Structure formats: C-alpha cells, structure tokens
Amino acid sequence: MGPETPVLSPFGPQSIRERSKVVVKLVNRMESVVQARSNELMPYLFKVASALGAKNTEQVLWKELLRQGVEPDWRMLQSAISLRTSTRADYKQTMELIMHVMHVYPIETSNGAESALDVLPADRSALYLSILKGLSNCGMTEPFELLAHEMLDSPHLKARTFSVLAQTWLETLGHLSTASSTIHHVWGILKTKAANFVPSSQYDAAIKLDRSHFHAVVEAYVRVGDVSSAWNVIHDEMPSHGFMPELNTFYTLVVPLASTSKLWPVGKSVVAKFNTHYPEIVRRAVEDKTNTLIVKALLRQALNDFDGESQGVKA
C-alpha cells in the first residue's frame, strides 16, 4: 500500500489518498482482531502511513493504540518520527515525540548511564538513525549534533550505525550554512573514532570510513566554498586510506561548481588541476554520455583554456 506499490483496482492504480483510506478501513475492522495479531499489523500500518505522508491516518492509528491499551514499539515510533519530520509537522510536537522516544529508549554512554540497549541494540540503532535523519531534514542542527555525539560515545556502537551516522552528519553539514572549520572539526572526530575504535566483542566488525564518507566530506567542503580542503581530501587523504580518486570523486567535486555560473572560474581551475594529476579520469568524464549539459559545457571550456595555456607555455 506504499506509494511505490502498484495496488490495482478495477479503475487502475489507487491514489495515495485512496490508499490512506484503505489503512483507515483496516484499523476500523481491528475490533474483531485478536490483539496479538493486531500488534503484528500495527507497525506495518504505521510504516504505510509514513510512506504515504498521511498525517490524518497516523492519528487514527494512535487512537487505535490507545483503544487497545498497547504501547508503541520501536518500529511504530520510527515510522511516526519519519512521518513528522518528512512532512515538516509542528516542530514542538515533533521534538516532544523525539524526547519521549529518547526517554523510553535511552542511549547508554561511556560514562555508564543506565540503558536497555543490551536488549535490542540493532533496533535501537535503527530508531536513533531515523531520529538523526529527521532532525537533519528539519534543519535542527543543535539537537542533531548533540544526538550524534551521544551515539558516538555509546559503547554499543556498531559498524553499520557508525557508517550511516557519519554519512548523515557529513551530508547535513554540506546542506547547511556551515563554516568550513566546523566540517573540519566533525571530519576529525569521525576519523579519530574510526582509528581508535575497539569492538565490544570479538564478533563486532571494526568501524571504518569508506569511499562514500570521503565523497560526502568533499561535497560538504565544496558546498561551503572551501575547494582547497576538498582537494586535499581527494589528493592526500583518500590515497592514504587506500582509496584512489575515481570518476564519481571527480563529479562530487565538479558538479556543485558547475551548477552555479558564478563558480565556473573555480570549476575550470579544478578541472585543470584534476586533468594534471588524473588525466584518465577527466578523459572518461568527457566521454561520459550521461553528463548534464552544464557539466559538459564546463569541461569543454576548462579543457580548451588548459590546452591554450599549455600551447602558450610551449611557444
């Protein structure tokens, strides 16, 4: 019943509004459903309401939970938070829900505070990652950073949780009016955590930064105008961590610059620099037929200028 599911009727695919009505009808029939089965169905219905962006349907689901006297589990709360933050609901209500979730499902930090994380650590991580993404969508920078730091300090931090957390944090910085020094600070925290992480058991995988994290910090630097730091990450840090620049690395650096005409002079100098150090990657970019017209135009102008300067030096 989600927006991507081809639910058919005699009149063709149902609209999102009609699908929301189906959810409400299912809820209205729950009076005759055994509570055990109802508990299995409710998380799915919450997820559908979230995917459809149906706030009214979500309210019906909450009323049904109250009628049954059932406490929402982490899956229902995860869907509710995703819905509230994706539809830009009232910030006060959204934060009240998030604070309630953090009270019911607290994080255990390195100072030994009480927590039930031992029960369902994977589920808890999924719930908190949803909160992080929601805070990012709402532009709530301060609570986002506080929660991110708290999650990093948890002794139950897992490799997958760290990977998503780092990616979300870096992407958030790139889309906010963030100072370059802030990006540098956060990037340093993530690198230090990855380098010094000690798994809590022999079965836990080591956390590490992967190529997507390096691309995310490059894009963040470019978006705030610090092309020099972005280049240092590509040319110095990536190779030292075993990642040589590739075509997607080039696009991560160039596409944001190509999108704004005022940044074309910087974009052309970046293309020329890349062509000096990694000519094969630039050649592949020129031959890439999937490029947008803007990127093609920037590449053409940059390489024409580069060839002109090269011929001038030879002369």
Short mmCIF file of C-alpha atoms in Angstrom, two decimals:
data_model
loop_
_atom_site.label_atom_id
_atom_site.label_comp_id
_atom_site.label_asym_id
_atom_site.label_seq_id
_atom_site.Cartn_x
_atom_site.Cartn_y
_atom_site.Cartn_z
CA MET A 1 0.00 0.00 0.00
CA GLY A 2 3.03 2.28 -0.01
CA PRO A 3 3.47 4.89 -2.76
CA GLU A 4 5.74 2.59 -4.82
CA THR A 5 3.44 -0.44 -4.62
CA PRO A 6 1.17 -0.95 -7.65
CA VAL A 7 -2.10 -1.56 -5.75
CA LEU A 8 -4.68 -2.12 -8.51
CA SER A 9 -8.44 -1.72 -8.59
CA PRO A 10 -10.99 -2.04 -11.43
CA PHE A 11 -10.25 1.61 -12.16
CA GLY A 12 -6.45 1.29 -12.24
CA PRO A 13 -3.78 2.13 -9.61
CA GLN A 14 -5.16 3.75 -6.49
CA SER A 15 -4.13 7.26 -5.49
CA ILE A 16 -2.26 7.95 -2.27
CA ARG A 17 -5.47 9.35 -0.80
CA GLU A 18 -7.34 6.14 -1.60
CA ARG A 19 -4.56 4.02 -0.12
CA SER A 20 -4.77 6.06 3.08
CA LYS A 21 -8.48 5.29 3.25
CA VAL A 22 -7.70 1.56 2.96
CA VAL A 23 -5.44 1.84 6.02
CA VAL A 24 -8.22 3.55 7.99
CA LYS A 25 -10.67 0.81 6.96
CA LEU A 26 -8.28 -1.85 8.21
CA VAL A 27 -7.97 -0.03 11.53
CA ASN A 28 -11.75 0.24 11.87
CA ARG A 29 -12.04 -3.54 11.49
CA MET A 30 -9.50 -4.25 14.22
CA GLU A 31 -12.12 -4.52 16.94
CA SER A 32 -12.66 -8.14 15.90
CA VAL A 33 -8.93 -8.88 15.54
CA VAL A 34 -7.08 -10.75 18.24
CA GLN A 35 -4.72 -8.32 19.98
CA ALA A 36 -1.63 -10.46 19.23
CA ARG A 37 -2.33 -10.27 15.51
CA SER A 38 -3.19 -6.60 15.80
CA ASN A 39 0.22 -5.93 17.32
CA GLU A 40 1.84 -7.59 14.31
CA LEU A 41 -0.17 -5.48 11.88
CA MET A 42 0.13 -2.06 13.52
CA PRO A 43 3.87 -1.50 12.82
CA TYR A 44 3.22 -2.20 9.14
CA LEU A 45 0.28 0.21 9.03
CA PHE A 46 2.40 2.91 10.68
CA LYS A 47 5.06 2.34 8.03
CA VAL A 48 2.48 2.66 5.25
CA ALA A 49 1.09 5.88 6.74
CA SER A 50 4.63 7.27 6.93
CA ALA A 51 5.41 6.30 3.32
CA LEU A 52 2.18 7.96 2.15
CA GLY A 53 2.75 11.08 4.25
CA ALA A 54 -0.74 10.60 5.67
CA LYS A 55 -0.86 12.51 8.98
CA ASN A 56 -4.61 12.00 9.45
CA THR A 57 -4.19 8.27 9.01
CA GLU A 58 -1.41 8.28 11.59
CA GLN A 59 -3.73 9.98 14.09
CA VAL A 60 -6.28 7.18 13.57
CA LEU A 61 -3.53 4.63 14.29
CA TRP A 62 -2.58 6.36 17.55
CA LYS A 63 -6.23 6.34 18.64
CA GLU A 64 -6.39 2.61 17.93
CA LEU A 65 -3.28 2.03 20.07
CA LEU A 66 -4.95 3.91 22.94
CA ARG A 67 -8.15 1.91 22.50
CA GLN A 68 -6.23 -1.35 22.74
CA GLY A 69 -4.03 -0.10 25.57
CA VAL A 70 -0.93 -1.07 23.57
CA GLU A 71 2.45 0.63 23.97
CA PRO A 72 4.01 1.55 20.60
CA ASP A 73 7.13 -0.44 19.79
CA TRP A 74 10.31 0.96 18.23
CA ARG A 75 9.03 0.28 14.68
CA MET A 76 5.89 2.35 15.18
CA LEU A 77 7.88 5.18 16.75
CA GLN A 78 10.42 5.04 13.92
CA SER A 79 7.66 5.43 11.31
CA ALA A 80 5.95 8.20 13.29
CA ILE A 81 9.19 10.19 13.54
CA SER A 82 9.89 9.74 9.83
CA LEU A 83 6.39 10.99 9.02
CA ARG A 84 6.57 14.02 11.33
CA THR A 85 9.96 15.14 10.03
CA SER A 86 9.35 14.45 6.34
CA THR A 87 6.09 16.44 6.29
CA ARG A 88 7.56 19.32 8.34
CA ALA A 89 4.95 18.92 11.06
CA ASP A 90 4.83 21.24 14.07
CA TYR A 91 8.39 21.38 15.42
CA LYS A 92 7.24 21.43 19.04
CA GLN A 93 5.17 18.26 18.61
CA THR A 94 7.99 16.61 16.68
CA MET A 95 10.53 17.37 19.40
CA GLU A 96 8.11 16.19 22.11
CA LEU A 97 7.80 12.84 20.30
CA ILE A 98 11.58 12.58 19.89
CA MET A 99 12.19 13.41 23.56
CA HIS A 100 9.62 10.79 24.55
CA VAL A 101 11.40 8.19 22.42
CA MET A 102 14.77 9.07 23.93
CA HIS A 103 13.27 8.75 27.42
CA VAL A 104 11.74 5.34 26.72
CA TYR A 105 14.72 4.07 24.71
CA PRO A 106 17.77 5.83 26.20
CA ILE A 107 21.31 5.52 24.89
CA GLU A 108 23.99 4.14 27.17
CA THR A 109 27.05 6.37 27.02
CA SER A 110 30.62 5.68 28.02
CA ASN A 111 30.03 7.14 31.49
CA GLY A 112 27.93 4.09 32.38
CA ALA A 113 24.43 5.62 32.45
CA GLU A 114 21.61 3.10 32.67
CA SER A 115 20.18 1.82 29.42
CA ALA A 116 18.25 -1.07 27.90
CA LEU A 117 20.48 -1.07 24.84
CA ASP A 118 21.56 -4.62 25.58
CA VAL A 119 18.07 -5.82 24.71
CA LEU A 120 17.74 -4.73 21.08
CA PRO A 121 20.86 -2.81 20.08
CA ALA A 122 20.24 -3.16 16.34
CA ASP A 123 16.65 -1.96 16.65
CA ARG A 124 17.70 0.89 18.91
CA SER A 125 20.28 1.98 16.36
CA ALA A 126 17.71 1.96 13.56
CA LEU A 127 15.37 4.08 15.67
CA TYR A 128 18.04 6.62 16.53
CA LEU A 129 19.29 6.83 12.96
CA SER A 130 15.73 7.72 11.93
CA ILE A 131 15.74 10.47 14.55
CA LEU A 132 19.05 11.78 13.21
CA LYS A 133 17.79 11.88 9.63
CA GLY A 134 14.60 13.56 10.79
CA LEU A 135 16.49 16.27 12.68
CA SER A 136 18.62 16.77 9.59
CA ASN A 137 15.54 17.15 7.36
CA CYS A 138 14.11 19.74 9.75
CA GLY A 139 17.37 21.69 9.91
CA MET A 140 17.61 21.17 13.69
CA THR A 141 21.39 21.47 13.82
CA GLU A 142 21.98 21.69 17.56
CA PRO A 143 19.89 18.67 18.66
CA PHE A 144 21.31 16.74 15.69
CA GLU A 145 24.89 17.34 16.85
CA LEU A 146 24.08 16.52 20.48
CA LEU A 147 22.49 13.20 19.50
CA ALA A 148 25.30 12.35 17.05
CA HIS A 149 27.92 12.88 19.77
CA GLU A 150 25.91 10.78 22.22
CA MET A 151 25.62 7.93 19.72
CA LEU A 152 29.35 8.02 19.02
CA ASP A 153 30.07 7.77 22.76
CA SER A 154 27.93 4.65 23.17
CA PRO A 155 29.96 1.50 23.94
CA HIS A 156 27.40 -0.40 21.86
CA LEU A 157 28.26 1.48 18.66
CA LYS A 158 28.22 -0.88 15.67
CA ALA A 159 29.92 -0.62 12.29
CA ARG A 160 26.69 -0.11 10.34
CA THR A 161 25.41 2.51 12.78
CA PHE A 162 28.68 4.43 12.54
CA SER A 163 28.63 4.28 8.74
CA VAL A 164 25.10 5.72 8.44
CA LEU A 165 25.69 8.24 11.22
CA ALA A 166 28.88 9.55 9.59
CA GLN A 167 27.24 9.77 6.17
CA THR A 168 24.18 11.59 7.51
CA TRP A 169 26.30 14.01 9.57
CA LEU A 170 28.55 14.96 6.66
CA GLU A 171 25.64 15.38 4.26
CA THR A 172 23.85 17.57 6.80
CA LEU A 173 26.87 19.85 7.14
CA GLY A 174 27.06 20.23 3.37
CA HIS A 175 23.47 21.44 3.08
CA LEU A 176 23.55 23.95 5.92
CA SER A 177 25.25 27.33 6.23
CA THR A 178 28.19 25.70 7.95
CA ALA A 179 31.67 27.10 8.40
CA SER A 180 34.49 25.13 6.84
CA SER A 181 36.09 24.85 10.27
CA THR A 182 33.00 23.00 11.55
CA ILE A 183 33.27 20.45 8.75
CA HIS A 184 36.97 20.06 9.51
CA HIS A 185 36.16 19.53 13.20
CA VAL A 186 33.46 16.90 12.57
CA TRP A 187 35.63 15.11 10.00
CA GLY A 188 38.42 14.96 12.57
CA ILE A 189 36.04 13.45 15.16
CA LEU A 190 34.93 10.74 12.73
CA LYS A 191 38.48 9.90 11.66
CA THR A 192 39.63 9.68 15.27
CA LYS A 193 36.69 7.45 16.20
CA ALA A 194 37.39 5.11 13.29
CA ALA A 195 41.10 4.95 14.10
CA ASN A 196 40.71 4.32 17.84
CA PHE A 197 37.58 2.19 17.91
CA VAL A 198 37.80 -1.00 19.97
CA PRO A 199 34.98 -3.54 19.29
CA SER A 200 33.00 -4.54 22.39
CA SER A 201 33.28 -8.21 21.40
CA GLN A 202 35.25 -10.41 19.02
CA TYR A 203 32.16 -10.73 16.82
CA ASP A 204 31.80 -7.00 16.19
CA ALA A 205 33.18 -5.62 12.96
CA ALA A 206 35.65 -2.75 13.13
CA ILE A 207 34.21 0.61 12.15
CA LYS A 208 35.91 2.42 9.32
CA LEU A 209 35.48 5.23 6.85
CA ASP A 210 34.66 4.14 3.32
CA ARG A 211 34.72 5.88 -0.05
CA SER A 212 31.21 7.30 0.38
CA HIS A 213 32.31 9.13 3.54
CA PHE A 214 35.22 10.75 1.73
CA HIS A 215 32.92 11.80 -1.10
CA ALA A 216 30.45 13.23 1.44
CA VAL A 217 33.09 15.41 3.11
CA VAL A 218 34.39 16.55 -0.30
CA GLU A 219 30.89 17.65 -1.29
CA ALA A 220 30.39 19.36 2.08
CA TYR A 221 33.58 21.38 1.64
CA VAL A 222 32.65 22.35 -1.93
CA ARG A 223 29.16 23.47 -0.93
CA VAL A 224 30.58 25.88 1.67
CA GLY A 225 33.18 27.17 -0.82
CA ASP A 226 36.31 25.51 0.58
CA VAL A 227 37.56 23.87 -2.61
CA SER A 228 41.13 23.74 -1.30
CA SER A 229 40.17 21.46 1.60
CA ALA A 230 38.07 19.32 -0.74
CA TRP A 231 41.10 18.86 -2.99
CA ASN A 232 43.30 17.93 -0.04
CA VAL A 233 40.84 15.19 0.93
CA ILE A 234 40.89 13.82 -2.63
CA HIS A 235 44.60 14.13 -3.36
CA ASP A 236 46.09 13.38 0.07
CA GLU A 237 43.67 11.73 2.49
CA MET A 238 41.87 9.30 0.17
CA PRO A 239 45.06 7.64 -1.15
CA SER A 240 46.46 7.37 2.38
CA HIS A 241 43.32 5.39 3.36
CA GLY A 242 43.54 3.14 0.29
CA PHE A 243 41.04 4.97 -1.94
CA MET A 244 42.32 6.39 -5.21
CA PRO A 245 40.13 9.06 -6.86
CA GLU A 246 37.67 7.77 -9.45
CA LEU A 247 35.08 9.21 -11.81
CA ASN A 248 32.47 9.68 -9.06
CA THR A 249 35.09 11.52 -6.99
CA PHE A 250 35.58 13.93 -9.88
CA TYR A 251 31.84 14.51 -10.23
CA THR A 252 31.46 15.04 -6.47
CA LEU A 253 33.94 17.88 -6.74
CA VAL A 254 32.84 19.39 -10.05
CA VAL A 255 29.04 19.10 -10.23
CA PRO A 256 28.27 21.59 -7.39
CA LEU A 257 30.65 24.08 -9.02
CA ALA A 258 29.10 23.60 -12.47
CA SER A 259 25.60 24.24 -11.11
CA THR A 260 26.33 27.93 -10.36
CA SER A 261 27.68 30.20 -13.10
CA LYS A 262 29.50 32.40 -10.57
CA LEU A 263 31.60 29.40 -9.55
CA TRP A 264 32.67 28.48 -13.08
CA PRO A 265 36.11 30.14 -12.79
CA VAL A 266 36.76 27.95 -9.74
CA GLY A 267 35.27 24.95 -11.52
CA LYS A 268 37.54 25.41 -14.54
CA SER A 269 40.63 25.61 -12.35
CA VAL A 270 39.55 22.43 -10.53
CA VAL A 271 39.07 20.58 -13.83
CA ALA A 272 42.51 21.73 -14.97
CA LYS A 273 44.07 20.58 -11.70
CA PHE A 274 42.35 17.23 -11.93
CA ASN A 275 43.50 16.90 -15.54
CA THR A 276 47.10 17.47 -14.46
CA HIS A 277 47.07 14.77 -11.79
CA TYR A 278 44.40 12.36 -13.03
CA PRO A 279 44.02 12.86 -16.83
CA GLU A 280 42.45 9.43 -17.37
CA ILE A 281 39.54 10.32 -15.08
CA VAL A 282 38.92 13.60 -16.88
CA ARG A 283 39.06 11.80 -20.24
CA ARG A 284 36.39 9.38 -19.04
CA ALA A 285 34.26 12.30 -17.86
CA VAL A 286 34.49 13.93 -21.30
CA GLU A 287 33.40 10.67 -22.95
CA ASP A 288 30.59 10.09 -20.45
CA LYS A 289 27.34 10.45 -22.39
CA THR A 290 25.27 10.64 -19.22
CA ASN A 291 26.71 14.04 -18.26
CA THR A 292 24.38 17.02 -18.00
CA LEU A 293 24.76 19.86 -20.49
CA ILE A 294 26.09 22.15 -17.74
CA VAL A 295 28.88 19.75 -16.76
CA LYS A 296 29.75 19.14 -20.43
CA ALA A 297 29.99 22.88 -21.04
CA LEU A 298 32.24 23.40 -18.01
CA LEU A 299 34.51 20.54 -19.07
CA ARG A 300 34.75 21.85 -22.61
CA GLN A 301 35.64 25.39 -21.55
CA ALA A 302 38.09 24.25 -18.87
CA LEU A 303 39.97 21.90 -21.21
CA ASN A 304 40.03 24.47 -24.02
CA ASP A 305 41.58 27.01 -21.64
CA PHE A 306 44.00 24.36 -20.36
CA ASP A 307 45.10 23.46 -23.91
CA GLY A 308 45.54 27.15 -24.75
CA GLU A 309 47.71 27.74 -21.73
CA SER A 310 49.78 24.64 -22.49
CA GLN A 311 50.42 25.77 -26.06
CA GLY A 312 51.33 29.23 -24.80
CA VAL A 313 53.92 27.76 -22.44
CA LYS A 314 55.43 25.66 -25.26
CA ALA A 315 55.62 28.70 -27.54
#
